[in-house]
């Protein structure tokens, strides 16, 4: 992962843990893979070669036109945009293949879904979502 993505992951893991503890949970009440979910939720971005400008453009396209339409763009830039926007699915596949905890795999897959679509415990996942800040 790039240095900014690693810093982001560390910040999310740290803040999510803090939010859970402030809410009265103990570390032993958190599922295995909780901290790793914060650290690695965006790991699928390693498959995209977009730089900062490309990432911003991909995000704006996804917001403006919808993720699925932005993913259908053709050409080299289009395929990098598609890979970037699919980082949730790609990351979940990488984590699954490397034997990560199921919580870590599922959060990578679900972290851009609306809360209503989460399969994970919503309270626990909400700490990660709030810490992610997007
Ligand atoms: Fe993400
Ligand atoms: Fe993130």
PDB file of C-alpha atoms and ligand atoms in Angstrom:
ATOM      1  CA  UNK A   1       0.000   0.000   0.000  1.00  0.00           C
ATOM      2  CA  UNK A   2       1.128   3.576  -0.562  1.00  0.00           C
ATOM      3  CA  UNK A   3       2.385   5.589   2.391  1.00  0.00           C
ATOM      4  CA  UNK A   4      -0.783   7.767   2.521  1.00  0.00           C
ATOM      5  CA  UNK A   5      -2.993   4.651   2.365  1.00  0.00           C
ATOM      6  CA  UNK A   6      -0.989   3.027   5.170  1.00  0.00           C
ATOM      7  CA  UNK A   7      -1.302   6.178   7.289  1.00  0.00           C
ATOM      8  CA  UNK A   8      -5.042   6.255   6.576  1.00  0.00           C
ATOM      9  CA  UNK A   9      -5.433   2.607   7.623  1.00  0.00           C
ATOM     10  CA  UNK A  10      -3.515   3.125  10.852  1.00  0.00           C
ATOM     11  CA  UNK A  11      -5.636   6.176  11.657  1.00  0.00           C
ATOM     12  CA  UNK A  12      -8.881   4.311  10.993  1.00  0.00           C
ATOM     13  CA  UNK A  13      -7.838   1.354  13.163  1.00  0.00           C
ATOM     14  CA  UNK A  14      -6.738   3.645  15.994  1.00  0.00           C
ATOM     15  CA  UNK A  15      -9.859   5.856  15.862  1.00  0.00           C
ATOM     16  CA  UNK A  16     -12.263   2.911  15.540  1.00  0.00           C
ATOM     17  CA  UNK A  17     -10.743   1.271  18.600  1.00  0.00           C
ATOM     18  CA  UNK A  18     -10.973   4.550  20.514  1.00  0.00           C
ATOM     19  CA  UNK A  19     -14.654   4.976  19.533  1.00  0.00           C
ATOM     20  CA  UNK A  20     -15.468   1.432  20.653  1.00  0.00           C
ATOM     21  CA  UNK A  21     -13.728   1.890  23.993  1.00  0.00           C
ATOM     22  CA  UNK A  22     -15.392   5.294  24.546  1.00  0.00           C
ATOM     23  CA  UNK A  23     -18.710   3.554  23.909  1.00  0.00           C
ATOM     24  CA  UNK A  24     -18.006   1.217  26.813  1.00  0.00           C
ATOM     25  CA  UNK A  25     -16.760  -1.875  24.991  1.00  0.00           C
ATOM     26  CA  UNK A  26     -13.607  -3.669  26.005  1.00  0.00           C
ATOM     27  CA  UNK A  27     -11.083  -4.938  23.470  1.00  0.00           C
ATOM     28  CA  UNK A  28     -12.120  -8.514  24.272  1.00  0.00           C
ATOM     29  CA  UNK A  29     -15.681  -7.717  23.125  1.00  0.00           C
ATOM     30  CA  UNK A  30     -14.493  -6.738  19.660  1.00  0.00           C
ATOM     31  CA  UNK A  31     -14.432  -9.451  16.984  1.00  0.00           C
ATOM     32  CA  UNK A  32     -11.149 -10.989  15.817  1.00  0.00           C
ATOM     33  CA  UNK A  33      -9.953  -8.947  12.877  1.00  0.00           C
ATOM     34  CA  UNK A  34     -11.477  -5.646  14.045  1.00  0.00           C
ATOM     35  CA  UNK A  35      -8.185  -3.728  14.110  1.00  0.00           C
ATOM     36  CA  UNK A  36      -7.062  -5.418  10.885  1.00  0.00           C
ATOM     37  CA  UNK A  37     -10.336  -4.330   9.276  1.00  0.00           C
ATOM     38  CA  UNK A  38      -9.415  -0.728  10.014  1.00  0.00           C
ATOM     39  CA  UNK A  39      -5.860  -1.190   8.827  1.00  0.00           C
ATOM     40  CA  UNK A  40      -6.672  -3.052   5.613  1.00  0.00           C
ATOM     41  CA  UNK A  41     -10.172  -2.018   4.486  1.00  0.00           C
ATOM     42  CA  UNK A  42      -8.698  -0.126   1.494  1.00  0.00           C
ATOM     43  CA  UNK A  43      -6.016  -2.709   0.625  1.00  0.00           C
ATOM     44  CA  UNK A  44      -7.691  -3.335  -2.755  1.00  0.00           C
ATOM     45  CA  UNK A  45      -6.363   0.051  -3.911  1.00  0.00           C
ATOM     46  CA  UNK A  46      -2.995  -1.643  -4.458  1.00  0.00           C
ATOM     47  CA  UNK A  47      -4.404  -3.025  -7.722  1.00  0.00           C
ATOM     48  CA  UNK A  48      -5.063   0.457  -9.161  1.00  0.00           C
ATOM     49  CA  UNK A  49      -2.276   2.615 -10.506  1.00  0.00           C
ATOM     50  CA  UNK A  50      -4.157   5.902 -10.222  1.00  0.00           C
ATOM     51  CA  UNK A  51      -2.270   8.811  -8.694  1.00  0.00           C
ATOM     52  CA  UNK A  52      -3.822  11.414  -6.446  1.00  0.00           C
ATOM     53  CA  UNK A  53      -5.427  13.368  -9.314  1.00  0.00           C
ATOM     54  CA  UNK A  54      -6.842  10.200 -10.854  1.00  0.00           C
ATOM     55  CA  UNK A  55      -8.256   9.075  -7.515  1.00  0.00           C
ATOM     56  CA  UNK A  56      -9.968  12.413  -6.984  1.00  0.00           C
ATOM     57  CA  UNK A  57     -11.383  12.290 -10.517  1.00  0.00           C
ATOM     58  CA  UNK A  58     -12.585   8.694 -10.041  1.00  0.00           C
ATOM     59  CA  UNK A  59     -14.314   9.675  -6.800  1.00  0.00           C
ATOM     60  CA  UNK A  60     -15.960  12.693  -8.439  1.00  0.00           C
ATOM     61  CA  UNK A  61     -17.105  10.521 -11.378  1.00  0.00           C
ATOM     62  CA  UNK A  62     -18.550   7.934  -9.002  1.00  0.00           C
ATOM     63  CA  UNK A  63     -20.411  10.617  -7.061  1.00  0.00           C
ATOM     64  CA  UNK A  64     -21.638  12.358 -10.209  1.00  0.00           C
ATOM     65  CA  UNK A  65     -22.515   9.378 -12.392  1.00  0.00           C
ATOM     66  CA  UNK A  66     -22.748   6.473  -9.961  1.00  0.00           C
ATOM     67  CA  UNK A  67     -20.162   3.790  -9.265  1.00  0.00           C
ATOM     68  CA  UNK A  68     -21.447   1.250 -11.781  1.00  0.00           C
ATOM     69  CA  UNK A  69     -21.532   3.758 -14.668  1.00  0.00           C
ATOM     70  CA  UNK A  70     -18.068   5.081 -13.805  1.00  0.00           C
ATOM     71  CA  UNK A  71     -16.808   1.478 -13.723  1.00  0.00           C
ATOM     72  CA  UNK A  72     -18.005   0.887 -17.294  1.00  0.00           C
ATOM     73  CA  UNK A  73     -15.676   3.529 -18.745  1.00  0.00           C
ATOM     74  CA  UNK A  74     -13.381   2.040 -21.356  1.00  0.00           C
ATOM     75  CA  UNK A  75      -9.730   2.593 -22.121  1.00  0.00           C
ATOM     76  CA  UNK A  76      -6.633   2.475 -19.925  1.00  0.00           C
ATOM     77  CA  UNK A  77      -7.711   5.304 -17.627  1.00  0.00           C
ATOM     78  CA  UNK A  78     -11.207   3.841 -17.489  1.00  0.00           C
ATOM     79  CA  UNK A  79      -9.939   0.452 -16.412  1.00  0.00           C
ATOM     80  CA  UNK A  80      -7.801   2.017 -13.676  1.00  0.00           C
ATOM     81  CA  UNK A  81     -10.875   3.972 -12.514  1.00  0.00           C
ATOM     82  CA  UNK A  82     -12.865   0.740 -12.468  1.00  0.00           C
ATOM     83  CA  UNK A  83     -10.190  -1.049 -10.442  1.00  0.00           C
ATOM     84  CA  UNK A  84      -9.986   1.866  -8.026  1.00  0.00           C
ATOM     85  CA  UNK A  85     -13.754   1.965  -7.550  1.00  0.00           C
ATOM     86  CA  UNK A  86     -13.830  -1.822  -7.077  1.00  0.00           C
ATOM     87  CA  UNK A  87     -11.194  -1.702  -4.320  1.00  0.00           C
ATOM     88  CA  UNK A  88     -13.744  -2.993  -1.817  1.00  0.00           C
ATOM     89  CA  UNK A  89     -14.351  -6.242  -3.753  1.00  0.00           C
ATOM     90  CA  UNK A  90     -10.702  -6.598  -4.806  1.00  0.00           C
ATOM     91  CA  UNK A  91      -9.503  -6.016  -1.239  1.00  0.00           C
ATOM     92  CA  UNK A  92     -11.926  -8.608   0.138  1.00  0.00           C
ATOM     93  CA  UNK A  93     -10.632 -11.152  -2.388  1.00  0.00           C
ATOM     94  CA  UNK A  94      -7.007 -10.424  -1.463  1.00  0.00           C
ATOM     95  CA  UNK A  95      -7.751 -10.686   2.253  1.00  0.00           C
ATOM     96  CA  UNK A  96      -9.723 -13.913   1.801  1.00  0.00           C
ATOM     97  CA  UNK A  97      -6.898 -15.436  -0.236  1.00  0.00           C
ATOM     98  CA  UNK A  98      -4.384 -14.525   2.463  1.00  0.00           C
ATOM     99  CA  UNK A  99      -6.436 -16.157   5.231  1.00  0.00           C
ATOM    100  CA  UNK A 100      -7.604 -13.021   7.049  1.00  0.00           C
ATOM    101  CA  UNK A 101     -10.321 -13.163   9.699  1.00  0.00           C
ATOM    102  CA  UNK A 102     -13.830 -13.168   8.256  1.00  0.00           C
ATOM    103  CA  UNK A 103     -14.610  -9.843   9.951  1.00  0.00           C
ATOM    104  CA  UNK A 104     -11.666  -8.238   8.121  1.00  0.00           C
ATOM    105  CA  UNK A 105     -12.718  -9.735   4.787  1.00  0.00           C
ATOM    106  CA  UNK A 106     -16.349  -8.699   5.200  1.00  0.00           C
ATOM    107  CA  UNK A 107     -15.556  -5.141   6.233  1.00  0.00           C
ATOM    108  CA  UNK A 108     -13.332  -4.692   3.186  1.00  0.00           C
ATOM    109  CA  UNK A 109     -16.275  -5.875   1.067  1.00  0.00           C
ATOM    110  CA  UNK A 110     -18.932  -3.829   2.877  1.00  0.00           C
ATOM    111  CA  UNK A 111     -17.213  -0.583   3.823  1.00  0.00           C
ATOM    112  CA  UNK A 112     -18.729   1.433   0.953  1.00  0.00           C
ATOM    113  CA  UNK A 113     -22.204  -0.074   1.250  1.00  0.00           C
ATOM    114  CA  UNK A 114     -24.988   1.747   3.080  1.00  0.00           C
ATOM    115  CA  UNK A 115     -25.364   0.586   6.684  1.00  0.00           C
ATOM    116  CA  UNK A 116     -28.660  -1.128   5.817  1.00  0.00           C
ATOM    117  CA  UNK A 117     -26.734  -3.523   3.577  1.00  0.00           C
ATOM    118  CA  UNK A 118     -24.073  -4.498   6.127  1.00  0.00           C
ATOM    119  CA  UNK A 119     -23.979  -8.164   7.120  1.00  0.00           C
ATOM    120  CA  UNK A 120     -21.695  -7.328  10.039  1.00  0.00           C
ATOM    121  CA  UNK A 121     -22.921  -6.109  13.420  1.00  0.00           C
ATOM    122  CA  UNK A 122     -23.976  -2.520  12.723  1.00  0.00           C
ATOM    123  CA  UNK A 123     -22.793  -1.066  16.018  1.00  0.00           C
ATOM    124  CA  UNK A 124     -19.344  -2.634  15.668  1.00  0.00           C
ATOM    125  CA  UNK A 125     -19.097  -1.695  11.978  1.00  0.00           C
ATOM    126  CA  UNK A 126     -20.226   1.866  12.721  1.00  0.00           C
ATOM    127  CA  UNK A 127     -17.024   2.503  14.694  1.00  0.00           C
ATOM    128  CA  UNK A 128     -15.003   1.626  11.597  1.00  0.00           C
ATOM    129  CA  UNK A 129     -17.266   3.674   9.317  1.00  0.00           C
ATOM    130  CA  UNK A 130     -17.095   6.745  11.532  1.00  0.00           C
ATOM    131  CA  UNK A 131     -13.330   6.412  11.827  1.00  0.00           C
ATOM    132  CA  UNK A 132     -13.049   6.067   8.029  1.00  0.00           C
ATOM    133  CA  UNK A 133     -14.869   9.364   7.626  1.00  0.00           C
ATOM    134  CA  UNK A 134     -16.160   8.785   4.094  1.00  0.00           C
TER     135      UNK A 134
HETATM  136 FE1  LIG B   1     -12.595   2.430   0.584  1.00  0.00          FE
HETATM  137 FE1  LIG B   2     -10.854   4.316   3.872  1.00  0.00          FE
END
